[in-house]
Amino acid sequence: NAGVTQTPKFQVLKTGQSMTLQCAQDMNHNSMYWYRQDPGMGLRLIYYSASEGTTDKGEVPNGYNVSRLNKREFSLRLESAAPSQTSVYFCASTSRAQVRNQPQHFGDGTRLSIL
Amino acid sequence: GNSVTQMEGPVTLSEEAFLTINCTYTATGYPSLFWYVQYPGEGLQLLLKATKADDKGSNKGFEATYRKETTSFHLEKGSVQVSDSAVYFCALKYEGNEKLTFGTGTRLTIIP
């Protein structure tokens, strides 16, 4: 029962370095999401993918890129990390995203610090 | 636009106390409402949900009732345990919209 798996769990980067956060789900879900969680701000959507081959911007996309590699995998890339991107990043997935009673399933998060 | 407002935290209670975490929403139409829980060091887990007015969601002793007249979905538990210490998020979702709208979260600490 792996669900949504994120790697790595922790990472420290220097300003200007690049990095890719990996996410994979084994539930055959169509839709996948990337969020960031900051104190006092809840979860903010960065990007989402409604299906394989499609991606759309969320609330806070600047400084990030994504790739929906296949149905299982959805990666988030920071091309030039900035201290403002220090956060906890969560990946989520759901089966029928447009059905209102369908919940999202979350990974355990990646804790990223930018020095 | 749609929004979710949760009571400010942190909330600290003694074991076996009664818990209420307030959640109100601003939206048109008929969203589904959710409570998620995040235990320390983990991701969010669905705690309960309700999909229409007067529905009651329940799980692990927690309950919340969808009140359309007051646009609220308050989370309650009759007797909390130390293991309930976590951050709780209220969220809503509309049919045809692929996104969840989250509240800012309420941190709950239960002391023995």
PDB file of C-alpha atoms in Angstrom:
ATOM      1  CA  ASN A   1       0.000   0.000   0.000  1.00  0.00           C
ATOM      2  CA  ALA A   2       2.598   2.577  -1.069  1.00  0.00           C
ATOM      3  CA  GLY A   3       0.103   5.225  -2.271  1.00  0.00           C
ATOM      4  CA  VAL A   4       1.985   8.430  -3.115  1.00  0.00           C
ATOM      5  CA  THR A   5       5.772   8.276  -2.726  1.00  0.00           C
ATOM      6  CA  GLN A   6       7.982  11.344  -2.675  1.00  0.00           C
ATOM      7  CA  THR A   7      11.753  11.506  -2.868  1.00  0.00           C
ATOM      8  CA  PRO A   8      13.857  12.814  -1.293  1.00  0.00           C
ATOM      9  CA  LYS A   9      12.391  13.372   2.182  1.00  0.00           C
ATOM     10  CA  PHE A  10      14.898  16.087   3.075  1.00  0.00           C
ATOM     11  CA  GLN A  11      17.217  18.287   1.034  1.00  0.00           C
ATOM     12  CA  VAL A  12      19.429  21.293   1.636  1.00  0.00           C
ATOM     13  CA  LEU A  13      20.463  23.418  -1.343  1.00  0.00           C
ATOM     14  CA  LYS A  14      22.497  26.515  -1.875  1.00  0.00           C
ATOM     15  CA  THR A  15      20.970  29.527  -3.601  1.00  0.00           C
ATOM     16  CA  GLY A  16      21.160  29.094  -7.368  1.00  0.00           C
ATOM     17  CA  GLN A  17      21.386  25.307  -7.352  1.00  0.00           C
ATOM     18  CA  SER A  18      18.854  23.235  -9.240  1.00  0.00           C
ATOM     19  CA  MET A  19      16.913  20.230  -8.064  1.00  0.00           C
ATOM     20  CA  THR A  20      14.096  17.899  -9.078  1.00  0.00           C
ATOM     21  CA  LEU A  21      11.580  16.546  -6.592  1.00  0.00           C
ATOM     22  CA  GLN A  22      10.138  13.193  -7.569  1.00  0.00           C
ATOM     23  CA  CYS A  23       6.626  11.893  -7.013  1.00  0.00           C
ATOM     24  CA  ALA A  24       5.067   8.577  -7.980  1.00  0.00           C
ATOM     25  CA  GLN A  25       1.665   7.073  -7.277  1.00  0.00           C
ATOM     26  CA  ASP A  26       0.555   3.474  -7.638  1.00  0.00           C
ATOM     27  CA  MET A  27      -3.213   3.994  -7.471  1.00  0.00           C
ATOM     28  CA  ASN A  28      -3.747   4.472 -11.221  1.00  0.00           C
ATOM     29  CA  HIS A  29      -4.903   8.048 -10.596  1.00  0.00           C
ATOM     30  CA  ASN A  30      -5.300  10.446 -13.500  1.00  0.00           C
ATOM     31  CA  SER A  31      -4.652  13.722 -11.708  1.00  0.00           C
ATOM     32  CA  MET A  32      -1.580  14.770  -9.758  1.00  0.00           C
ATOM     33  CA  TYR A  33      -0.687  17.935  -7.841  1.00  0.00           C
ATOM     34  CA  TRP A  34       2.247  19.756  -6.286  1.00  0.00           C
ATOM     35  CA  TYR A  35       1.692  21.946  -3.205  1.00  0.00           C
ATOM     36  CA  ARG A  36       3.935  23.905  -0.917  1.00  0.00           C
ATOM     37  CA  GLN A  37       3.204  24.310   2.788  1.00  0.00           C
ATOM     38  CA  ASP A  38       4.421  27.348   4.669  1.00  0.00           C
ATOM     39  CA  PRO A  39       3.645  28.344   8.274  1.00  0.00           C
ATOM     40  CA  GLY A  40       0.343  30.192   8.597  1.00  0.00           C
ATOM     41  CA  MET A  41      -0.476  29.858   4.899  1.00  0.00           C
ATOM     42  CA  GLY A  42      -1.894  26.378   4.576  1.00  0.00           C
ATOM     43  CA  LEU A  43      -1.259  24.551   1.326  1.00  0.00           C
ATOM     44  CA  ARG A  44      -0.804  26.474  -1.895  1.00  0.00           C
ATOM     45  CA  LEU A  45      -1.056  24.795  -5.270  1.00  0.00           C
ATOM     46  CA  ILE A  46       2.037  25.139  -7.457  1.00  0.00           C
ATOM     47  CA  TYR A  47       1.123  23.046 -10.517  1.00  0.00           C
ATOM     48  CA  TYR A  48      -1.230  20.234 -11.342  1.00  0.00           C
ATOM     49  CA  SER A  49      -1.683  17.675 -14.080  1.00  0.00           C
ATOM     50  CA  ALA A  50      -5.176  16.552 -14.994  1.00  0.00           C
ATOM     51  CA  SER A  51      -3.890  13.677 -17.104  1.00  0.00           C
ATOM     52  CA  GLU A  52      -0.756  12.294 -18.672  1.00  0.00           C
ATOM     53  CA  GLY A  53       0.704  14.871 -21.040  1.00  0.00           C
ATOM     54  CA  THR A  54      -1.039  17.917 -19.552  1.00  0.00           C
ATOM     55  CA  THR A  55       0.059  20.389 -16.897  1.00  0.00           C
ATOM     56  CA  ASP A  56      -1.453  23.635 -15.602  1.00  0.00           C
ATOM     57  CA  LYS A  57      -0.331  26.427 -13.330  1.00  0.00           C
ATOM     58  CA  GLY A  58      -1.716  26.743  -9.850  1.00  0.00           C
ATOM     59  CA  GLU A  59      -1.619  29.595  -7.400  1.00  0.00           C
ATOM     60  CA  VAL A  60       2.180  29.986  -7.030  1.00  0.00           C
ATOM     61  CA  PRO A  61       3.966  28.607 -10.150  1.00  0.00           C
ATOM     62  CA  ASN A  62       6.795  31.133 -10.475  1.00  0.00           C
ATOM     63  CA  GLY A  63      10.248  29.596 -10.103  1.00  0.00           C
ATOM     64  CA  TYR A  64       9.043  26.044 -10.747  1.00  0.00           C
ATOM     65  CA  ASN A  65       8.614  23.688 -13.676  1.00  0.00           C
ATOM     66  CA  VAL A  66       6.903  20.308 -13.806  1.00  0.00           C
ATOM     67  CA  SER A  67       6.923  17.191 -15.943  1.00  0.00           C
ATOM     68  CA  ARG A  68       4.244  14.537 -16.101  1.00  0.00           C
ATOM     69  CA  LEU A  69       6.544  11.739 -17.183  1.00  0.00           C
ATOM     70  CA  ASN A  70       3.807   9.097 -17.397  1.00  0.00           C
ATOM     71  CA  LYS A  71       0.612   8.300 -15.561  1.00  0.00           C
ATOM     72  CA  ARG A  72       2.478   7.344 -12.383  1.00  0.00           C
ATOM     73  CA  GLU A  73       5.097  10.079 -12.101  1.00  0.00           C
ATOM     74  CA  PHE A  74       4.952  13.858 -11.717  1.00  0.00           C
ATOM     75  CA  SER A  75       8.179  15.748 -10.991  1.00  0.00           C
ATOM     76  CA  LEU A  76       8.770  19.302  -9.765  1.00  0.00           C
ATOM     77  CA  ARG A  77      11.936  21.160 -10.759  1.00  0.00           C
ATOM     78  CA  LEU A  78      13.567  24.201  -9.228  1.00  0.00           C
ATOM     79  CA  GLU A  79      15.922  25.582 -11.874  1.00  0.00           C
ATOM     80  CA  SER A  80      17.632  28.181  -9.668  1.00  0.00           C
ATOM     81  CA  ALA A  81      16.689  27.776  -6.031  1.00  0.00           C
ATOM     82  CA  ALA A  82      15.991  30.851  -3.900  1.00  0.00           C
ATOM     83  CA  PRO A  83      15.639  31.132  -0.101  1.00  0.00           C
ATOM     84  CA  SER A  84      11.942  31.994  -0.597  1.00  0.00           C
ATOM     85  CA  GLN A  85      11.468  28.451  -1.875  1.00  0.00           C
ATOM     86  CA  THR A  86      12.352  26.985   1.500  1.00  0.00           C
ATOM     87  CA  SER A  87       9.232  25.012   2.306  1.00  0.00           C
ATOM     88  CA  VAL A  88       7.667  21.598   2.673  1.00  0.00           C
ATOM     89  CA  TYR A  89       6.501  20.260  -0.675  1.00  0.00           C
ATOM     90  CA  PHE A  90       3.659  17.791  -1.017  1.00  0.00           C
ATOM     91  CA  CYS A  91       2.567  15.740  -3.967  1.00  0.00           C
ATOM     92  CA  ALA A  92      -1.026  14.516  -4.198  1.00  0.00           C
ATOM     93  CA  SER A  93      -3.158  12.495  -6.581  1.00  0.00           C
ATOM     94  CA  THR A  94      -6.805  11.719  -7.202  1.00  0.00           C
ATOM     95  CA  SER A  95      -8.769   9.447  -9.507  1.00  0.00           C
ATOM     96  CA  ARG A  96     -11.591  11.595 -10.873  1.00  0.00           C
ATOM     97  CA  ALA A  97     -10.512  15.139 -10.197  1.00  0.00           C
ATOM     98  CA  GLN A  98     -13.650  16.823 -11.489  1.00  0.00           C
ATOM     99  CA  VAL A  99     -15.966  14.831  -9.253  1.00  0.00           C
ATOM    100  CA  ARG A 100     -16.476  16.966  -6.187  1.00  0.00           C
ATOM    101  CA  ASN A 101     -16.525  14.224  -3.570  1.00  0.00           C
ATOM    102  CA  GLN A 102     -13.211  12.685  -4.634  1.00  0.00           C
ATOM    103  CA  PRO A 103     -10.487  13.370  -2.058  1.00  0.00           C
ATOM    104  CA  GLN A 104      -6.829  13.824  -2.834  1.00  0.00           C
ATOM    105  CA  HIS A 105      -4.207  11.411  -1.493  1.00  0.00           C
ATOM    106  CA  PHE A 106      -0.958  12.931  -0.241  1.00  0.00           C
ATOM    107  CA  GLY A 107       2.648  11.858   0.027  1.00  0.00           C
ATOM    108  CA  ASP A 108       4.704  12.414   3.178  1.00  0.00           C
ATOM    109  CA  GLY A 109       6.407  15.521   1.832  1.00  0.00           C
ATOM    110  CA  THR A 110       9.872  16.797   0.959  1.00  0.00           C
ATOM    111  CA  ARG A 111      11.415  19.241   3.419  1.00  0.00           C
ATOM    112  CA  LEU A 112      13.558  21.616   1.382  1.00  0.00           C
ATOM    113  CA  SER A 113      15.890  24.268   2.778  1.00  0.00           C
ATOM    114  CA  ILE A 114      17.609  26.837   0.568  1.00  0.00           C
ATOM    115  CA  LEU A 115      20.619  28.539   2.138  1.00  0.00           C
TER     116      LEU A 115
ATOM    117  CA  GLY B   1     -13.686  33.589  -5.035  1.00  0.00           C
ATOM    118  CA  ASN B   2     -13.971  30.543  -2.866  1.00  0.00           C
ATOM    119  CA  SER B   3     -12.253  30.552   0.496  1.00  0.00           C
ATOM    120  CA  VAL B   4     -12.062  28.589   3.722  1.00  0.00           C
ATOM    121  CA  THR B   5     -11.515  30.195   7.126  1.00  0.00           C
ATOM    122  CA  GLN B   6     -10.402  28.163  10.123  1.00  0.00           C
ATOM    123  CA  MET B   7     -10.111  29.176  13.742  1.00  0.00           C
ATOM    124  CA  GLU B   8      -6.706  30.483  14.692  1.00  0.00           C
ATOM    125  CA  GLY B   9      -4.407  28.119  16.470  1.00  0.00           C
ATOM    126  CA  PRO B  10      -2.632  26.754  18.204  1.00  0.00           C
ATOM    127  CA  VAL B  11      -5.215  24.997  20.329  1.00  0.00           C
ATOM    128  CA  THR B  12      -4.099  23.232  23.499  1.00  0.00           C
ATOM    129  CA  LEU B  13      -6.429  20.941  25.422  1.00  0.00           C
ATOM    130  CA  SER B  14      -6.182  18.413  28.196  1.00  0.00           C
ATOM    131  CA  GLU B  15      -6.788  14.754  27.466  1.00  0.00           C
ATOM    132  CA  GLU B  16     -10.495  13.821  27.474  1.00  0.00           C
ATOM    133  CA  ALA B  17     -11.596  17.405  26.820  1.00  0.00           C
ATOM    134  CA  PHE B  18     -14.232  18.283  24.203  1.00  0.00           C
ATOM    135  CA  LEU B  19     -12.849  19.619  20.936  1.00  0.00           C
ATOM    136  CA  THR B  20     -14.309  22.049  18.444  1.00  0.00           C
ATOM    137  CA  ILE B  21     -12.336  23.471  15.539  1.00  0.00           C
ATOM    138  CA  ASN B  22     -14.339  26.016  13.587  1.00  0.00           C
ATOM    139  CA  CYS B  23     -14.423  26.122   9.803  1.00  0.00           C
ATOM    140  CA  THR B  24     -16.496  28.442   7.654  1.00  0.00           C
ATOM    141  CA  TYR B  25     -16.450  28.823   3.919  1.00  0.00           C
ATOM    142  CA  THR B  26     -17.309  31.400   1.294  1.00  0.00           C
ATOM    143  CA  ALA B  27     -18.597  29.896  -1.891  1.00  0.00           C
ATOM    144  CA  THR B  28     -21.540  29.765  -4.216  1.00  0.00           C
ATOM    145  CA  GLY B  29     -23.333  26.583  -5.041  1.00  0.00           C
ATOM    146  CA  TYR B  30     -22.756  23.232  -3.408  1.00  0.00           C
ATOM    147  CA  PRO B  31     -19.168  22.261  -2.709  1.00  0.00           C
ATOM    148  CA  SER B  32     -18.063  19.090  -0.975  1.00  0.00           C
ATOM    149  CA  LEU B  33     -16.336  19.725   2.347  1.00  0.00           C
ATOM    150  CA  PHE B  34     -13.396  17.857   3.820  1.00  0.00           C
ATOM    151  CA  TRP B  35     -11.317  17.655   6.963  1.00  0.00           C
ATOM    152  CA  TYR B  36      -7.727  16.499   6.566  1.00  0.00           C
ATOM    153  CA  VAL B  37      -5.309  15.689   9.396  1.00  0.00           C
ATOM    154  CA  GLN B  38      -1.524  15.993   9.306  1.00  0.00           C
ATOM    155  CA  TYR B  39       0.410  14.140  12.003  1.00  0.00           C
ATOM    156  CA  PRO B  40       3.957  15.297  12.777  1.00  0.00           C
ATOM    157  CA  GLY B  41       6.355  14.551   9.948  1.00  0.00           C
ATOM    158  CA  GLU B  42       3.663  13.121   7.691  1.00  0.00           C
ATOM    159  CA  GLY B  43       1.496  14.159   4.770  1.00  0.00           C
ATOM    160  CA  LEU B  44      -2.194  15.004   4.900  1.00  0.00           C
ATOM    161  CA  GLN B  45      -4.710  12.232   5.396  1.00  0.00           C
ATOM    162  CA  LEU B  46      -8.415  12.466   4.735  1.00  0.00           C
ATOM    163  CA  LEU B  47     -10.230  12.442   8.087  1.00  0.00           C
ATOM    164  CA  LEU B  48     -13.842  12.847   6.945  1.00  0.00           C
ATOM    165  CA  LYS B  49     -15.997  14.449   4.294  1.00  0.00           C
ATOM    166  CA  ALA B  50     -19.575  15.573   3.571  1.00  0.00           C
ATOM    167  CA  THR B  51     -21.058  16.178   0.168  1.00  0.00           C
ATOM    168  CA  LYS B  52     -24.405  17.904   0.755  1.00  0.00           C
ATOM    169  CA  ALA B  53     -26.281  20.013   3.251  1.00  0.00           C
ATOM    170  CA  ASP B  54     -26.974  18.349   6.630  1.00  0.00           C
ATOM    171  CA  ASP B  55     -24.632  15.450   5.852  1.00  0.00           C
ATOM    172  CA  LYS B  56     -22.519  14.374   8.804  1.00  0.00           C
ATOM    173  CA  GLY B  57     -19.057  13.009   8.174  1.00  0.00           C
ATOM    174  CA  SER B  58     -17.457  10.918  10.911  1.00  0.00           C
ATOM    175  CA  ASN B  59     -14.258   8.961  11.512  1.00  0.00           C
ATOM    176  CA  LYS B  60     -12.076   8.010  14.512  1.00  0.00           C
ATOM    177  CA  GLY B  61     -14.536   9.697  16.909  1.00  0.00           C
ATOM    178  CA  PHE B  62     -14.468  12.988  14.979  1.00  0.00           C
ATOM    179  CA  GLU B  63     -17.618  14.449  13.450  1.00  0.00           C
ATOM    180  CA  ALA B  64     -18.508  17.426  11.276  1.00  0.00           C
ATOM    181  CA  THR B  65     -21.891  18.480   9.894  1.00  0.00           C
ATOM    182  CA  TYR B  66     -22.337  20.369   6.621  1.00  0.00           C
ATOM    183  CA  ARG B  67     -24.373  23.448   7.588  1.00  0.00           C
ATOM    184  CA  LYS B  68     -25.348  25.353   4.488  1.00  0.00           C
ATOM    185  CA  GLU B  69     -27.366  27.981   6.357  1.00  0.00           C
ATOM    186  CA  THR B  70     -24.278  29.056   8.315  1.00  0.00           C
ATOM    187  CA  THR B  71     -21.730  27.966   5.648  1.00  0.00           C
ATOM    188  CA  SER B  72     -19.873  26.013   8.303  1.00  0.00           C
ATOM    189  CA  PHE B  73     -18.267  22.596   8.772  1.00  0.00           C
ATOM    190  CA  HIS B  74     -17.000  22.578  12.359  1.00  0.00           C
ATOM    191  CA  LEU B  75     -14.923  19.608  13.530  1.00  0.00           C
ATOM    192  CA  GLU B  76     -15.847  18.066  16.906  1.00  0.00           C
ATOM    193  CA  LYS B  77     -14.697  15.245  19.123  1.00  0.00           C
ATOM    194  CA  GLY B  78     -16.142  14.372  22.476  1.00  0.00           C
ATOM    195  CA  SER B  79     -12.987  13.192  24.246  1.00  0.00           C
ATOM    196  CA  VAL B  80      -9.591  13.902  22.748  1.00  0.00           C
ATOM    197  CA  GLN B  81      -6.465  11.814  23.230  1.00  0.00           C
ATOM    198  CA  VAL B  82      -2.786  12.671  23.111  1.00  0.00           C
ATOM    199  CA  SER B  83      -2.611  10.829  19.792  1.00  0.00           C
ATOM    200  CA  ASP B  84      -4.983  13.416  18.267  1.00  0.00           C
ATOM    201  CA  SER B  85      -2.228  16.035  18.401  1.00  0.00           C
ATOM    202  CA  ALA B  86      -1.832  17.152  14.786  1.00  0.00           C
ATOM    203  CA  VAL B  87      -2.621  19.931  12.333  1.00  0.00           C
ATOM    204  CA  TYR B  88      -6.179  19.903  10.979  1.00  0.00           C
ATOM    205  CA  PHE B  89      -7.147  21.385   7.608  1.00  0.00           C
ATOM    206  CA  CYS B  90     -10.612  22.204   6.346  1.00  0.00           C
ATOM    207  CA  ALA B  91     -11.079  22.161   2.555  1.00  0.00           C
ATOM    208  CA  LEU B  92     -13.737  22.464  -0.122  1.00  0.00           C
ATOM    209  CA  LYS B  93     -14.139  21.271  -3.701  1.00  0.00           C
ATOM    210  CA  TYR B  94     -16.613  21.922  -6.469  1.00  0.00           C
ATOM    211  CA  GLU B  95     -17.900  19.617  -9.169  1.00  0.00           C
ATOM    212  CA  GLY B  96     -15.991  20.238 -12.372  1.00  0.00           C
ATOM    213  CA  ASN B  97     -13.128  21.947 -10.568  1.00  0.00           C
ATOM    214  CA  GLU B  98      -9.997  19.892 -10.180  1.00  0.00           C
ATOM    215  CA  LYS B  99      -8.645  21.861  -7.230  1.00  0.00           C
ATOM    216  CA  LEU B 100      -9.104  21.730  -3.487  1.00  0.00           C
ATOM    217  CA  THR B 101      -9.290  25.006  -1.566  1.00  0.00           C
ATOM    218  CA  PHE B 102      -7.651  24.678   1.860  1.00  0.00           C
ATOM    219  CA  GLY B 103      -7.885  26.653   5.058  1.00  0.00           C
ATOM    220  CA  THR B 104      -4.650  27.662   6.778  1.00  0.00           C
ATOM    221  CA  GLY B 105      -4.745  24.773   9.247  1.00  0.00           C
ATOM    222  CA  THR B 106      -5.202  24.570  13.017  1.00  0.00           C
ATOM    223  CA  ARG B 107      -2.506  23.037  15.179  1.00  0.00           C
ATOM    224  CA  LEU B 108      -3.929  20.969  18.034  1.00  0.00           C
ATOM    225  CA  THR B 109      -1.878  19.833  21.030  1.00  0.00           C
ATOM    226  CA  ILE B 110      -3.333  17.486  23.653  1.00  0.00           C
ATOM    227  CA  ILE B 111      -1.571  17.339  26.999  1.00  0.00           C
ATOM    228  CA  PRO B 112      -1.862  14.330  29.317  1.00  0.00           C
TER     229      PRO B 112
END
